[in-house]
Amino acid sequence: MAVSDHVDLPTFMEGVKKRNPNQPEFVQAVQEVAEDIYEFIQDKEEYHAQQILRRIAEPDRVVSFRVCWEDDAGNIRVQRGYRVQNNNAIGPYKGGIRFHPSVNESVLKFLAFEQTFKNALTGLPMGGGKGGSNFNPKGKSVREIMRFCQSFMTELYRHIGADVDVPAGDIGVGGREIGFMFGQYKRITNQFTGVLTGKGLEYGGSLIRPEATGYGAVYFLANMLATKGEDLVGKSAVISGSGNVATHAAEKIVQLGGKVLTLSDSGGFVHDPDGFDQEKIDWVKTHKTHRRGRIQDYVEAFPKATFHEGKTPWGVPCDVALPCATQNELLGEDARTLVANGCKALAEGANMPTDLEGVHVFKAAKLLYAPGKASNAGGVAVSGLEMSQNSERRAWKEEELQQMLKDIMFGIHQSCLTWGDQGGGYVDYVKGANIAGFKKVADAMLAFGVV
Ligand code: NDP
Ligand code: 2IT
């Protein structure tokens, strides 16, 4: 008889660490999921016998390649590009591309792993992938960014396709970069297909894709508050980041009657005691995204605000919090501060912004706490809707898409309740999201046998 692998969680994690040396972000993401999944599969022999968790935690493939480009001064520059295709059990690989100097294999493997569960939670047929490069777009001219995107796509095009792997944006990659990459894909292959999402509206993009992640995170937050009979009216919100996700989350908080107190970037955070209204948010969008400026300049435009250099905003007392910048930006001590200051609910707009200690603090405090794979899934969900529109060769109306986004976020919240309800009025959303996402992918894998 075949021996099923019934190793305990610490032994399983030892193996993950051994097989992935110097990849702390990846190990952290696997640990967070494994803590919940181990309990779930305890009495489910088939998942053990088929080594399902171990197989999901081993990417289908990791492609790494050299990207050469020429800067404006005529220097030859060399970057490293990647695409991590984690799992395509329920659909083509799908997930963003990140351009940031911190990008490495560990970061992209953790993101592709998380994406696999997130995409399953949306209910749409998408597998999990992620890609990117250590290219730093800061301080580069538009021509340099274009040349880099073209060079990056000159290798990436071999590995992607509308039914194979569909990348999108992430940190450092927005509509402009997607345009450059789509143009190069089309030029090389002579095919006009839905191979990327987050495209411009003129060439197959979807309405509300830019807004979807931030709006979706706030819908999820509102769904959590509603379980306690509360809403966002009059609630103070602390938000980190000042990019795509943060500014749209801020916008939706304001639309739903809340008050946004902070935004941040890698230089520090800005505290505006009067709150960021739509005009101020628009200022941030223009300044950060179009002019690539620094958040600290906000205090010159709006002098009642203060800038806190090198700090994260978690010490500002608030009712709700939305980390929307990057991984591990909210540590255990920040989590304790938020809880001590009376924060009621937190929805992650970023991927894995809370470190493992912070996750445990929120769980122990029974906070309304949504992990990114549940609360930031609105972006990839609308990407999935963009793929559907491209396949159908048509564009849906804004009202239809807004409703679909709300419905999908509501559905994810319901899945978390199904698998995460601990009784006594406490829902463990981390556990709910992990189990619901895992189960769908795992059951598809079981259907395929050993492949
Ligand atoms: P953007 O590039 O638009 O903005 C990123 C923001 O985060 C900027 O304010 C940036 O500051 C800040 N930031 C980035 N890296 C760091 C760092 N190491 N330390 C401190 N601040 C940092 O990216 P997005 O808004 O698209 O992405 C933000 C997060 O949301 C990421 O975790 C991403 O994976 C996640 N996400 C994005 C989705 C999307 O649709 N775009 C979907 C789901 C999740 P600075 O300008 O100083 O670099
Ligand atoms: O982390 C994410 O979900 C994204 N960056 C969006 C991925 C996508 O394919 O839209």
Coordinates of N, CA and C and ligand atoms in Angstrom, one line a residue, residues 94-97 111 115 118-119 126 130 166-171 197 209 213 351 376-377 379-381 383-384, ligand 2:
K94 N -3.2 33.6 -14.2 CA -3.6 35.0 -14.2 C -3.0 35.7 -13.0
G95 N -2.5 36.9 -13.2 CA -1.9 37.7 -12.1 C -1.0 38.8 -12.7
G96 N -0.7 39.8 -11.8 CA -0.1 41.0 -12.3 C 1.4 40.9 -12.6
I97 N 1.9 42.0 -13.0 CA 3.4 42.2 -13.3 C 3.8 43.3 -12.4
L111 N 3.6 35.9 -4.3 CA 2.5 36.6 -5.0 C 1.7 35.6 -5.8
Q115 N -2.1 34.4 -5.3 CA -3.0 34.7 -6.4 C -3.9 33.5 -6.7
K118 N -6.7 33.5 -4.3 CA -7.6 34.7 -4.5 C -8.4 34.5 -5.8
N119 N -7.8 34.0 -6.9 CA -8.5 33.9 -8.1 C -9.6 32.8 -8.0
M126 N -9.9 31.2 -13.3 CA -8.5 31.8 -13.5 C -7.6 31.0 -12.5
K130 N 2.2 35.2 -11.4 CA 2.7 36.6 -11.2 C 4.0 36.8 -11.9
V166 N -2.4 35.2 -18.5 CA -2.9 36.6 -18.8 C -2.4 37.5 -17.8
P167 N -1.3 38.2 -18.0 CA -0.8 39.2 -17.0 C -1.6 40.5 -16.9
A168 N -1.3 41.3 -15.9 CA -2.0 42.6 -15.7 C -1.0 43.5 -15.0
G169 N -1.5 44.5 -14.4 CA -0.6 45.5 -13.6 C -0.5 45.1 -12.2
D170 N 0.5 45.7 -11.5 CA 0.7 45.6 -10.1 C 1.6 46.8 -9.7
I171 N 2.4 46.7 -8.7 CA 3.2 47.9 -8.3 C 4.1 48.3 -9.5
T197 N -4.6 42.2 -19.2 CA -5.8 43.0 -18.8 C -5.3 44.3 -18.1
R209 N -11.9 48.8 -14.3 CA -10.7 48.0 -13.9 C -9.7 48.8 -13.0
T213 N -9.8 47.3 -7.6 CA -9.2 46.7 -6.4 C -9.5 47.5 -5.1
N351 N -1.1 42.9 -1.0 CA -0.9 41.5 -0.8 C 0.1 41.2 0.3
N376 N -8.7 42.0 -1.6 CA -8.2 42.8 -2.8 C -8.5 42.1 -4.1
A377 N -9.4 41.1 -4.0 CA -9.7 40.3 -5.2 C -10.5 41.0 -6.3
G379 N -9.8 43.5 -8.0 CA -9.0 43.9 -9.2 C -8.9 42.7 -10.2
V380 N -8.5 41.6 -9.7 CA -8.4 40.5 -10.6 C -9.8 40.0 -11.1
A381 N -10.8 40.2 -10.3 CA -12.1 39.8 -10.7 C -12.6 40.6 -11.9
S383 N -10.5 42.0 -13.9 CA -9.6 41.5 -15.0 C -10.3 40.3 -15.6
G384 N -10.9 39.4 -14.8 CA -11.6 38.2 -15.4 C -12.7 38.7 -16.2
Ligands
2IT2 O1 -2.5 41.1 -7.0 C1 -3.4 41.2 -7.9 O2 -4.5 40.6 -7.7 C2 -3.1 42.0 -9.1 N1 -2.1 42.7 -9.1 C3 -4.1 42.1 -10.2 C4 -4.0 40.8 -11.0 C5 -4.8 40.9 -12.3 O3 -4.6 39.9 -13.1 O4 -5.6 41.7 -12.5

